[in-house]
PDB file of C-alpha atoms in Angstrom:
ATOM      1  CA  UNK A   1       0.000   0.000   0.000  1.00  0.00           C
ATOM      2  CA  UNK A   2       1.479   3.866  -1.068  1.00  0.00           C
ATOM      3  CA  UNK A   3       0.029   7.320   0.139  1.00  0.00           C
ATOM      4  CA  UNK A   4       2.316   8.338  -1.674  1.00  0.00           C
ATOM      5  CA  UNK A   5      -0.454   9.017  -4.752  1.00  0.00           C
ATOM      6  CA  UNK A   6      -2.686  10.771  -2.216  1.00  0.00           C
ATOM      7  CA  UNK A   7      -0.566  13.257  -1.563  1.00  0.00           C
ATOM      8  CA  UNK A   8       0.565  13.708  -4.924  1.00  0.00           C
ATOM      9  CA  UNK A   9      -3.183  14.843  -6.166  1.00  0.00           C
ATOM     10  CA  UNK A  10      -4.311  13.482  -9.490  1.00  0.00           C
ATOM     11  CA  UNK A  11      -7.457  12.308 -11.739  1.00  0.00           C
ATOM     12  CA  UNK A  12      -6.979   9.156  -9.270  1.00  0.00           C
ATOM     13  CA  UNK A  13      -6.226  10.983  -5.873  1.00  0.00           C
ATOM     14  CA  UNK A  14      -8.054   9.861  -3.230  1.00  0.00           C
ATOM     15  CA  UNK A  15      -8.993   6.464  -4.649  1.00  0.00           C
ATOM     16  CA  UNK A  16      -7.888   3.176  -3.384  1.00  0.00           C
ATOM     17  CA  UNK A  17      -7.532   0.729  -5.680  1.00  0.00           C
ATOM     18  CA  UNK A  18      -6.091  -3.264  -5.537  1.00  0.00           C
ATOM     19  CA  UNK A  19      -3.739  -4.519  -7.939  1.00  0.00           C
ATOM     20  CA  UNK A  20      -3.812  -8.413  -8.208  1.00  0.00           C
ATOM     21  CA  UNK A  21      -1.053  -8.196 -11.047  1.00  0.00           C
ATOM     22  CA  UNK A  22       2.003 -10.229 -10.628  1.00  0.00           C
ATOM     23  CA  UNK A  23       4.576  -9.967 -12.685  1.00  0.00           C
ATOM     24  CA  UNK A  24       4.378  -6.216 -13.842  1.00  0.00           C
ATOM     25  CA  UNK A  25       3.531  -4.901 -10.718  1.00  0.00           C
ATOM     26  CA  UNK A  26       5.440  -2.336  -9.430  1.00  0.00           C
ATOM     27  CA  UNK A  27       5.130  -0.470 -13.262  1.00  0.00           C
ATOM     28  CA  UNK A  28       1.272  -0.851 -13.167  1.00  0.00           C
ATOM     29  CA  UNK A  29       0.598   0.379  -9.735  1.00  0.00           C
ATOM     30  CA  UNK A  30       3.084   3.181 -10.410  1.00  0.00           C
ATOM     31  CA  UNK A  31       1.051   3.816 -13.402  1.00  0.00           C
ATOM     32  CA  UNK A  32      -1.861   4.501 -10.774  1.00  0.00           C
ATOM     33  CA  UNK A  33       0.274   6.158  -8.726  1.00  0.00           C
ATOM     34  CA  UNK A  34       2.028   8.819 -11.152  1.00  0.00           C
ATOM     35  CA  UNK A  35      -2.094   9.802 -11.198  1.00  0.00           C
ATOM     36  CA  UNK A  36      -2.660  10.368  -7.110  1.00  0.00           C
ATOM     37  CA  UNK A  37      -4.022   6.800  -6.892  1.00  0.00           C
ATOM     38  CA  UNK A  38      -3.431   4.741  -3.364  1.00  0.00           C
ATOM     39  CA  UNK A  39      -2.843   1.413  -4.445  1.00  0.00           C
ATOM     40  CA  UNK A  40      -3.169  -2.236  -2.905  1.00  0.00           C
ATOM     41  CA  UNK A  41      -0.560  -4.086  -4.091  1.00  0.00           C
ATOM     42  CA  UNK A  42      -2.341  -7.985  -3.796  1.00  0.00           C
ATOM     43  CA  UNK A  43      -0.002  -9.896  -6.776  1.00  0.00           C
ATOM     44  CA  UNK A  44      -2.273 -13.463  -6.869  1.00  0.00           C
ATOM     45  CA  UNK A  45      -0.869 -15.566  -9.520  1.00  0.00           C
ATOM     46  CA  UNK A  46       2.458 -16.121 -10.610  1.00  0.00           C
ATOM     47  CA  UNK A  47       3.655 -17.880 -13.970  1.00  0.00           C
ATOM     48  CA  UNK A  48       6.183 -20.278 -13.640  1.00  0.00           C
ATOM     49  CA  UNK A  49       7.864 -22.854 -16.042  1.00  0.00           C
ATOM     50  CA  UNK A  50       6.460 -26.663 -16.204  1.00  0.00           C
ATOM     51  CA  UNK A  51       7.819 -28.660 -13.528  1.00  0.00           C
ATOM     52  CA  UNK A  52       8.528 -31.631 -16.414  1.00  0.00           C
ATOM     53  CA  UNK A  53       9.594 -29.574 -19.489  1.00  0.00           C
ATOM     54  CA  UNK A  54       8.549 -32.756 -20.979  1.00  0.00           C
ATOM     55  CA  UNK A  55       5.396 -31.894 -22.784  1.00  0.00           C
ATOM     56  CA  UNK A  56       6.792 -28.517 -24.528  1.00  0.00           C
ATOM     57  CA  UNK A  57      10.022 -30.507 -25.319  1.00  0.00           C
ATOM     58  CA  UNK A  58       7.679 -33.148 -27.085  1.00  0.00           C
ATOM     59  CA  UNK A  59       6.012 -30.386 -28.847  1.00  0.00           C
ATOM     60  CA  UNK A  60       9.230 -28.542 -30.219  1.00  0.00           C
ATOM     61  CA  UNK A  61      10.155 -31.896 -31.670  1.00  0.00           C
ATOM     62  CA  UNK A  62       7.161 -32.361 -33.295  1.00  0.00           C
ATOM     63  CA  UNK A  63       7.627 -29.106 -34.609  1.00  0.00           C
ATOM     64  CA  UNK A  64      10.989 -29.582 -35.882  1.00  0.00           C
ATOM     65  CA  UNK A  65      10.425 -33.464 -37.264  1.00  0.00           C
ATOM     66  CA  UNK A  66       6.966 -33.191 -38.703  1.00  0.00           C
ATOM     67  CA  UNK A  67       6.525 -29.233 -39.270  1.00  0.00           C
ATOM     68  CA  UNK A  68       3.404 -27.872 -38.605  1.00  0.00           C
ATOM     69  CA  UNK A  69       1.168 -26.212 -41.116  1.00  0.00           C
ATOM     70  CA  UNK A  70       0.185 -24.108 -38.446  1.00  0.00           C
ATOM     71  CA  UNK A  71       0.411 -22.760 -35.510  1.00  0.00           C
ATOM     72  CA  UNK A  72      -1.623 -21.106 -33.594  1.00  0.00           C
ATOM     73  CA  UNK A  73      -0.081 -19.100 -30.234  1.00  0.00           C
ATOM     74  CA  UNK A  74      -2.943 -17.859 -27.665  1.00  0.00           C
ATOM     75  CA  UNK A  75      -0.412 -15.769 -25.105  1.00  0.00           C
ATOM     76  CA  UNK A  76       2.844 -14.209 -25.461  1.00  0.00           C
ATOM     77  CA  UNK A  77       4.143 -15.946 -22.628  1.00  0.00           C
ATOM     78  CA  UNK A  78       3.442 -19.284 -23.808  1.00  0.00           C
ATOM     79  CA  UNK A  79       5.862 -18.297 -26.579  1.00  0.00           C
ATOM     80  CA  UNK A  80       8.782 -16.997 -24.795  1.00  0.00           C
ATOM     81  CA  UNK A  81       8.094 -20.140 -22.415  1.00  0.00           C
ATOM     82  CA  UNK A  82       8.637 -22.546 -25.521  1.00  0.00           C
ATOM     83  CA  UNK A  83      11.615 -20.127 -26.483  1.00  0.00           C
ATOM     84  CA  UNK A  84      13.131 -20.983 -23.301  1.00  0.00           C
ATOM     85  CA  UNK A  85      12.622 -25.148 -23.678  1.00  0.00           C
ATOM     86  CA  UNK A  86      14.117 -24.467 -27.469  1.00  0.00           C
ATOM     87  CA  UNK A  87      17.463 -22.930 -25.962  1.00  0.00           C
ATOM     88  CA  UNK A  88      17.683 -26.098 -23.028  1.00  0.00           C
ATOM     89  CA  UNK A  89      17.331 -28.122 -25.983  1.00  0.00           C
ATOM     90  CA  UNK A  90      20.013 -26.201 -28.320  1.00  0.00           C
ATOM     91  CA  UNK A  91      17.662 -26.181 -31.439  1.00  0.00           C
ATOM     92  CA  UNK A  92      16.649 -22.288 -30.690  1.00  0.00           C
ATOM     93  CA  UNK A  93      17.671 -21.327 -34.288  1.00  0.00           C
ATOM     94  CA  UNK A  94      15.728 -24.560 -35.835  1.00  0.00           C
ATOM     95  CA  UNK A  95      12.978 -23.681 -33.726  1.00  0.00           C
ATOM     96  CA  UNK A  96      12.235 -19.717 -34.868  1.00  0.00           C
ATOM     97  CA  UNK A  97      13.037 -21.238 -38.647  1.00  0.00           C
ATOM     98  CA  UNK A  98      10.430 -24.045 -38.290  1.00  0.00           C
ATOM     99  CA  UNK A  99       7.667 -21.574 -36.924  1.00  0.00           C
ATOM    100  CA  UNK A 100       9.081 -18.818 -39.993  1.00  0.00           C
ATOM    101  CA  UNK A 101       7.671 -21.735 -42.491  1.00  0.00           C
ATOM    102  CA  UNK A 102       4.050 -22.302 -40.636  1.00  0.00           C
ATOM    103  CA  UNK A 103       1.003 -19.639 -41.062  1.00  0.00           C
ATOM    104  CA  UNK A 104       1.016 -18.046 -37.503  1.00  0.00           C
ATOM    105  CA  UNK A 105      -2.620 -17.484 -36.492  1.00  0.00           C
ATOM    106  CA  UNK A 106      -2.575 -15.075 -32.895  1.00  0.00           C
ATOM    107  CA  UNK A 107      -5.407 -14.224 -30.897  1.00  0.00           C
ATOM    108  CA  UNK A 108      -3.837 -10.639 -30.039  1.00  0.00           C
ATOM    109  CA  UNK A 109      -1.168  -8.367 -29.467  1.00  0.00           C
ATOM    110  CA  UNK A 110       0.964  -9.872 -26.807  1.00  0.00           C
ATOM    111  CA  UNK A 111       1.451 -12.910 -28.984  1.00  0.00           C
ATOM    112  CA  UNK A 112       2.603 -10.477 -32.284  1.00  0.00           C
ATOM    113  CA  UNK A 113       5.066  -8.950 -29.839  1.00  0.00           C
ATOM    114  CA  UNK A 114       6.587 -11.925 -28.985  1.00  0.00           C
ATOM    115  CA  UNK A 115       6.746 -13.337 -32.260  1.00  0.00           C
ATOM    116  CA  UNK A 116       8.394 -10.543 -33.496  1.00  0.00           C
ATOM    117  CA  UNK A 117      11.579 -10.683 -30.505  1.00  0.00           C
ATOM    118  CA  UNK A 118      12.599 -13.876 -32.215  1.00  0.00           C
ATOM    119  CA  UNK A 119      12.088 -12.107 -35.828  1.00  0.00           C
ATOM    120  CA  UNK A 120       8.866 -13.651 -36.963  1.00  0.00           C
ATOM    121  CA  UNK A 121       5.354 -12.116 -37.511  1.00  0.00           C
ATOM    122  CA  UNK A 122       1.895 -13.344 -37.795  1.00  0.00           C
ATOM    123  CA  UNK A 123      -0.003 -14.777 -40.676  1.00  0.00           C
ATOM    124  CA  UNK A 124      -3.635 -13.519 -39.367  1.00  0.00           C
ATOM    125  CA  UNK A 125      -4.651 -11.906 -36.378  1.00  0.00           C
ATOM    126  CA  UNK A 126      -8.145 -12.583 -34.676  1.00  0.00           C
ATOM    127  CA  UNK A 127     -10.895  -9.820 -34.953  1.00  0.00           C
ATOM    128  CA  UNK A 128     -11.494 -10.494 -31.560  1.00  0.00           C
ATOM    129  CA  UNK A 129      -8.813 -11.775 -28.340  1.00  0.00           C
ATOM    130  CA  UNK A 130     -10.750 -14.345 -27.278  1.00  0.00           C
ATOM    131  CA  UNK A 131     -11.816 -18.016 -27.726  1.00  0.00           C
ATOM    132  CA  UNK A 132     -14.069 -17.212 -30.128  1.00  0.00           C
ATOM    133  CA  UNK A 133     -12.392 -14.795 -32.246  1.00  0.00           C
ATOM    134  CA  UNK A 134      -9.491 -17.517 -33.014  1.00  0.00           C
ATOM    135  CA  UNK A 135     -12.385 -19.895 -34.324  1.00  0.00           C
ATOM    136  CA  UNK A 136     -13.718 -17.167 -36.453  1.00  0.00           C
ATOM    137  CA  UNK A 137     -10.225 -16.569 -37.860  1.00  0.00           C
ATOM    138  CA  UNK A 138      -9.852 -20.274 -38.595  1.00  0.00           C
ATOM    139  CA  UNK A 139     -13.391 -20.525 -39.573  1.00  0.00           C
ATOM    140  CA  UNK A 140     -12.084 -18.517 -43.308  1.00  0.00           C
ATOM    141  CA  UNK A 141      -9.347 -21.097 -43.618  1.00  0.00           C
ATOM    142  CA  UNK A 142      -9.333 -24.582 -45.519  1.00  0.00           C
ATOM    143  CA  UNK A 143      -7.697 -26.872 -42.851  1.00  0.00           C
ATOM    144  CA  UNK A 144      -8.205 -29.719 -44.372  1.00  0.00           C
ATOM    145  CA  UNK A 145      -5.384 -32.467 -43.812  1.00  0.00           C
ATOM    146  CA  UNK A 146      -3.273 -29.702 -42.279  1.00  0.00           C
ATOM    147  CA  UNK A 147      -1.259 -29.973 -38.910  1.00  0.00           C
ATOM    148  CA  UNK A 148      -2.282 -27.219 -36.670  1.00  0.00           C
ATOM    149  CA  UNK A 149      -0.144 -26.618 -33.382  1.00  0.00           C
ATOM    150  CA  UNK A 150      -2.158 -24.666 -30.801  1.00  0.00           C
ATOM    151  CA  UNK A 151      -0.744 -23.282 -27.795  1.00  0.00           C
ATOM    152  CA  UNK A 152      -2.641 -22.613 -24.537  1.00  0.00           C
ATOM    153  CA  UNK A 153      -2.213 -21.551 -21.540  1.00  0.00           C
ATOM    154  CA  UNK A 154      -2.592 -23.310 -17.809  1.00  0.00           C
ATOM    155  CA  UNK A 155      -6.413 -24.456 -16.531  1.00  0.00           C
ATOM    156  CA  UNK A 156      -7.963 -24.066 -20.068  1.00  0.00           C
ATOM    157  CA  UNK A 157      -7.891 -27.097 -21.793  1.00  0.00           C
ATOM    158  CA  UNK A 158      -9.761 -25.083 -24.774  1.00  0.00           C
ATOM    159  CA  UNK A 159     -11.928 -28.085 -25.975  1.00  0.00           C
ATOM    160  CA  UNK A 160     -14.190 -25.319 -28.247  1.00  0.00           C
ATOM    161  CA  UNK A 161     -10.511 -24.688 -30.197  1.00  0.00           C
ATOM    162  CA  UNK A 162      -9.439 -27.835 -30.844  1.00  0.00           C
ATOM    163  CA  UNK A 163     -12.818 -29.012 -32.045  1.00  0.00           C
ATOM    164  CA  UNK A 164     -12.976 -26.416 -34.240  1.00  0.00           C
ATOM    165  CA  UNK A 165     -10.059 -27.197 -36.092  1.00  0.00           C
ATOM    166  CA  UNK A 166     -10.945 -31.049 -35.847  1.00  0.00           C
ATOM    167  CA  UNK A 167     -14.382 -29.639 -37.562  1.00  0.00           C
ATOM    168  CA  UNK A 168     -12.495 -27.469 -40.180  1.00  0.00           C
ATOM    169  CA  UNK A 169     -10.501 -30.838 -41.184  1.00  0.00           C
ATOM    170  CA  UNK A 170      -7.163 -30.056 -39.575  1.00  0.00           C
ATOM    171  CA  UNK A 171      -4.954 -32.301 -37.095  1.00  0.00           C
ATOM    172  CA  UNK A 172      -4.734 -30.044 -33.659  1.00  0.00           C
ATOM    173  CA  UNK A 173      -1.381 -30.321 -31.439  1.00  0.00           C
ATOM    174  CA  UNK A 174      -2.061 -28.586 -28.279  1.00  0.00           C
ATOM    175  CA  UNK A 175       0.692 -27.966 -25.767  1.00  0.00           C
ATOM    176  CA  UNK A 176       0.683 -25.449 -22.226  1.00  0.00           C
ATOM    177  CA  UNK A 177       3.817 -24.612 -21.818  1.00  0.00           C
ATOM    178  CA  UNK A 178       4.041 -23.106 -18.921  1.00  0.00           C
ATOM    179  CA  UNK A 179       1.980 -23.032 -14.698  1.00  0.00           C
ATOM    180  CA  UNK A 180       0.181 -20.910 -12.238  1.00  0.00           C
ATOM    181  CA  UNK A 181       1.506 -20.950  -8.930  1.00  0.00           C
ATOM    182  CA  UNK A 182      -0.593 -18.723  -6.334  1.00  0.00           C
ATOM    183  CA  UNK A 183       1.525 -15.775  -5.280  1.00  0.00           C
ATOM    184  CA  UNK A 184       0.209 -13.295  -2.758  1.00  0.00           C
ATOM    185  CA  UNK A 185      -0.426 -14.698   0.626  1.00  0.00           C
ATOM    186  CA  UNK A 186      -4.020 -16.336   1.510  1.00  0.00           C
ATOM    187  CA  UNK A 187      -3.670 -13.586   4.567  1.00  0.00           C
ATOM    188  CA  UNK A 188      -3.375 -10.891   2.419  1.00  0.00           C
ATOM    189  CA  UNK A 189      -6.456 -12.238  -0.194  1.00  0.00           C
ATOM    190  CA  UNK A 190      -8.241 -12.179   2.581  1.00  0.00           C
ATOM    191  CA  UNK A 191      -8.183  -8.854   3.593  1.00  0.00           C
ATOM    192  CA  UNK A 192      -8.546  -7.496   0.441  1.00  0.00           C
ATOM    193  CA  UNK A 193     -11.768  -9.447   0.236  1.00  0.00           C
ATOM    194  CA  UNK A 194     -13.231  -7.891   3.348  1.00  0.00           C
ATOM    195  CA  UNK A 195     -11.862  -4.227   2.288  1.00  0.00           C
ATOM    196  CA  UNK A 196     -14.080  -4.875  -1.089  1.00  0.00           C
ATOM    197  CA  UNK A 197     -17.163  -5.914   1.249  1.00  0.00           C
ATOM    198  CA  UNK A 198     -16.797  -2.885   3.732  1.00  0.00           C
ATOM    199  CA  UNK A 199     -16.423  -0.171   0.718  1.00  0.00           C
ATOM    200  CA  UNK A 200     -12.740   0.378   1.594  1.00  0.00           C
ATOM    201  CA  UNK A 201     -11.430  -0.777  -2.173  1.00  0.00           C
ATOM    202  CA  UNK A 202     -12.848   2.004  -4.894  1.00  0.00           C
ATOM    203  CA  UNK A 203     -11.531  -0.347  -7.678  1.00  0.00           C
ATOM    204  CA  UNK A 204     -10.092  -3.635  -8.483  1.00  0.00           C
ATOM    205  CA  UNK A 205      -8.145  -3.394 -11.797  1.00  0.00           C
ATOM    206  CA  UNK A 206      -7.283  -6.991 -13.297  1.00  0.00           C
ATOM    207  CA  UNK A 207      -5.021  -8.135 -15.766  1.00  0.00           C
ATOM    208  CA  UNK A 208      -5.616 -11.678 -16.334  1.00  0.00           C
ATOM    209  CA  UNK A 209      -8.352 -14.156 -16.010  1.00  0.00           C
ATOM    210  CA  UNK A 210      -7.034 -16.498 -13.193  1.00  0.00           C
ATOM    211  CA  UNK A 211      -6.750 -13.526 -11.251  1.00  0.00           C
ATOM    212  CA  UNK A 212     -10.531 -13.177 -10.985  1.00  0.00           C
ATOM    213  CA  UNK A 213     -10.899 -17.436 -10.078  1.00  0.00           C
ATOM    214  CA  UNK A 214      -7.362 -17.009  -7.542  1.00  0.00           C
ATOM    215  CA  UNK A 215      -9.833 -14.162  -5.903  1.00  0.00           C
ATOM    216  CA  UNK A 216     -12.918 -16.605  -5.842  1.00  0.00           C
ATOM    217  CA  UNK A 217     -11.128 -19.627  -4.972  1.00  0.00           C
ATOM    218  CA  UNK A 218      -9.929 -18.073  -1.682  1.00  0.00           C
ATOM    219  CA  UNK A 219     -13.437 -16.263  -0.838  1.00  0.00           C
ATOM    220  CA  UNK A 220     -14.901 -20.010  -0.979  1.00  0.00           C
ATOM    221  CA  UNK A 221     -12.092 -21.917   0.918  1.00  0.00           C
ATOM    222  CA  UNK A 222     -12.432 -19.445   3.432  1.00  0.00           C
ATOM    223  CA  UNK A 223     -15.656 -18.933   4.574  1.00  0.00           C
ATOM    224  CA  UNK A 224     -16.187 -15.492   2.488  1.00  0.00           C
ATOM    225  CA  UNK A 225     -18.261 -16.228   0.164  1.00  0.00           C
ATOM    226  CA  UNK A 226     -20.899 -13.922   0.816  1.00  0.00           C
ATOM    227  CA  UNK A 227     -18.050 -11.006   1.317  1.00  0.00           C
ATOM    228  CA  UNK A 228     -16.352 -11.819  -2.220  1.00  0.00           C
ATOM    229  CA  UNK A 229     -20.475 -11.494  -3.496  1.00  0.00           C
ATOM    230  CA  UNK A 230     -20.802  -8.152  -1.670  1.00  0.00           C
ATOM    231  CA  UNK A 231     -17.253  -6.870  -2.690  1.00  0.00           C
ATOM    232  CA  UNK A 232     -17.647  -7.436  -6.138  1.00  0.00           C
ATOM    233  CA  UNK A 233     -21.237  -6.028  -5.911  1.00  0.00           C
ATOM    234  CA  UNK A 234     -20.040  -2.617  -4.911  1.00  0.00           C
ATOM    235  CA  UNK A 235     -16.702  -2.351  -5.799  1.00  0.00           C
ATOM    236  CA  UNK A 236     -16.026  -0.910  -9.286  1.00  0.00           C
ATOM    237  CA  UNK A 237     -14.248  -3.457 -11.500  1.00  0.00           C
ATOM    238  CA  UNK A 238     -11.608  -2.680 -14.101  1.00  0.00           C
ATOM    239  CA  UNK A 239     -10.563  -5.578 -16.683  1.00  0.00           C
ATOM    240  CA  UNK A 240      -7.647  -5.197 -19.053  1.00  0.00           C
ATOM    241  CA  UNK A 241      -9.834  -7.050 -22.388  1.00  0.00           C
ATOM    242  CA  UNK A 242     -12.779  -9.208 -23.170  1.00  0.00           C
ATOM    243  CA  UNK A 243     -11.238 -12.121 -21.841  1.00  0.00           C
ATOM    244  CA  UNK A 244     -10.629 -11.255 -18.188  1.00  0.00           C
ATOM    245  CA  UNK A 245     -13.844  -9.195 -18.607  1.00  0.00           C
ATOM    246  CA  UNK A 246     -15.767 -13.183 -19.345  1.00  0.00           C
ATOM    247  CA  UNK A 247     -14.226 -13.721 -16.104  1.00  0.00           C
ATOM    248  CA  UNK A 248     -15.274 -11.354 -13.995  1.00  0.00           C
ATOM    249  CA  UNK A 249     -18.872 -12.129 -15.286  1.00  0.00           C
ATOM    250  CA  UNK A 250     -18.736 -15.917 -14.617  1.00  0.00           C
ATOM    251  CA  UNK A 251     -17.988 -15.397 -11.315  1.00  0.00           C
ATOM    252  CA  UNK A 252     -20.516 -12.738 -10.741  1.00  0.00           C
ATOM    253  CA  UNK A 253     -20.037  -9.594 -11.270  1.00  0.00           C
ATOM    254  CA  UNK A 254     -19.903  -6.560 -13.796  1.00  0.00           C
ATOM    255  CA  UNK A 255     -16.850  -4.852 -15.555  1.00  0.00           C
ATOM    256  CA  UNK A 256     -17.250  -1.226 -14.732  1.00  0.00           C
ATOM    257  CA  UNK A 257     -14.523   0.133 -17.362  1.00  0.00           C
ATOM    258  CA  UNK A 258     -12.571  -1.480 -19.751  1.00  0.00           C
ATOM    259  CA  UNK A 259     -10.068  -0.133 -22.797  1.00  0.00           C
ATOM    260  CA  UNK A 260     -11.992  -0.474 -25.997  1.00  0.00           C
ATOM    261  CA  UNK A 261      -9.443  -2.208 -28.097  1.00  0.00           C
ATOM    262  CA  UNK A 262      -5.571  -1.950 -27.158  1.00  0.00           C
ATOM    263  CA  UNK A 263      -5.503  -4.256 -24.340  1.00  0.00           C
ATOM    264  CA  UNK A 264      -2.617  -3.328 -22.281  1.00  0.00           C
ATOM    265  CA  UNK A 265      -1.880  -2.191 -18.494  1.00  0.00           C
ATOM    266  CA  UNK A 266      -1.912   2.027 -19.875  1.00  0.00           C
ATOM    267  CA  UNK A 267      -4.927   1.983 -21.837  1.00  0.00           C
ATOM    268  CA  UNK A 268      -6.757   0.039 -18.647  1.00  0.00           C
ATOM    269  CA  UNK A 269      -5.034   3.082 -16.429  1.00  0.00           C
ATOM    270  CA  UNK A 270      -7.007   5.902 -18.892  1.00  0.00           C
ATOM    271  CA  UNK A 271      -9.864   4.334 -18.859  1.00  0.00           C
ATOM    272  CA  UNK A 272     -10.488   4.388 -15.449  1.00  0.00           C
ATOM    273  CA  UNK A 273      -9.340   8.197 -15.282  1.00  0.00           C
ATOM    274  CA  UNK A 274     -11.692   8.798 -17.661  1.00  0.00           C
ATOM    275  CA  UNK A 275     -14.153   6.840 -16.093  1.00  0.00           C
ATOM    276  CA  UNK A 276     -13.890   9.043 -13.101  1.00  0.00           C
ATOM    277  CA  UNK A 277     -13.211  12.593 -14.692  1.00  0.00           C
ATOM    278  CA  UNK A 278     -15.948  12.085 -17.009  1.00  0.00           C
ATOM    279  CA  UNK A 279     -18.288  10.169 -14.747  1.00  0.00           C
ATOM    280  CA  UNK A 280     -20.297   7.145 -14.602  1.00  0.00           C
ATOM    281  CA  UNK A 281     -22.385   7.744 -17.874  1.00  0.00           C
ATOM    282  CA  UNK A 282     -19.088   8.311 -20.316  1.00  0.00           C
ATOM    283  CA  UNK A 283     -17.283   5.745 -23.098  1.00  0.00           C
ATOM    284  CA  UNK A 284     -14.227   4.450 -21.623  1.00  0.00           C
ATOM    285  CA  UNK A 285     -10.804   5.163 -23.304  1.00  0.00           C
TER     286      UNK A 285
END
């Protein structure tokens, strides 16, 4: 927690607002911060490599002995992940060559960044960065007797996905390369779970999906269920895209502000200045 924000003054003074992100989270509360913001800093899930490298190792080879056709990359970090089996395995250059030959299908822009730190870029990018975008985008293509490599990411098997392509004729090859390991302390979850309840939180921003279930899973194992229901009731949610925003609905409640279409920790931050400068009625940033 700052008051450092507070004193500062800002579209975001005076507001108190929890940050479940992990990995980039000193840069996105001090994006809240530079803006008079008091944050909560509450990181709840952290991405780790596989315990057995096995399955991503498997995958890599397939790619390099069988080519695929192609591939189709759901996260940016499930890239870099497989980047990081490819160099354990020597084969790094072989690796960025094999995916240079495939049509690259992404489902949005944190996949097309990471493609293009090992020199590569995408064939097609889906309309929209979710689930059902990607279908769409393969929906317009003839994947008939073509090997597709799909790659997810931890507790989402994506059975819709690789359906679709079975249903569009191609051969899916799905691989998760990499794990969610909880981060923040169940203490600390806790609390910010009651704060939500008793009106103390003014916003939860999230970032990613199993952010939202990491919240829910340890407002049910704890005996506060009925607090994460009244939390998420009154406080004012904040999701970085459509995908985190699905979340936030399935377990209950309603995405208050959200950016429009770049989907990335600053254009979240605007959105929920604007949100408040503007008021309840405007069209986030």
């Amino acid at each position: 927690m700052t008051e450092q924000g507070a004193e500062r003054g800002g579209d975001l003074a005076g507001k108190r607002i929890l940050v479940p992100e992990s990995r980039d989270l000193d840069l996105f509360a001090g994006m809240m911060e530079q803006h008079g913001a008091e944050t909560i800093r509450c990181p709840l899930v952290k991405i780790l490599d596989l315990d057995d490298p096995a399955p991503a190792r498997e995958w890599l080879e397939r790619l390099l002995t069988e080519g695929f056709d192609d591939i189709v990359l759901l996260t940016g970090e499930g890239l870099r992940r497989l980047m990081t089996v490819a160099r354990a395995m020597e084969r790094e250059a072989d690796v960025v060559a094999a995916i240079g030959r495939a049509r690259v299908f992404v489902r949005g822009p944190k996949p097309v960044k990471a493609l293009r730190e090992i020199g590569c870029t995408p064939y097609k990018s889906a309309p929209a960065p979710t689930t059902d975008g990607v279908i769409a985008m393969l929906g317009e293509e003839d994947l008939t007797g073509r090997r597709v490599g799909i790659q997810l990411y931890p507790d989402n098997p994506n059975d819709p996905l690789l359906e679709a392509v079975r249903a569009g004729g191609g051969i899916p090859v799905a691989v998760t390369p990499y794990r969610y390991a909880n981060d923040s302390e169940t203490g600390a979850v806790q609390t910010a779970i009651r704060d939500m309840a008793d009106g103390r939180i003014d916003f939860v921003a999230f970032t990613a999906s199993p952010q939202v279930r990491r919240l829910h899973e340890v407002a049910e194992a704890c005996g506060l269920g009925d607090a994460f229901r009244q939390g998420f009731a009154r406080t004012r949610i904040a999701a970085v895209g459509p995908v985190v925003a699905e979340a936030v609905e399935a377990a209950g409640g309603t995405v208050a502000v959200s950016p429009e279409s770049t989907f990335h920790m600053k254009p979240l931050v605007n959105a929920i200045r604007r949100l408040l400068t503007e008021g309840e009625g405007s069209k986030p940033a």
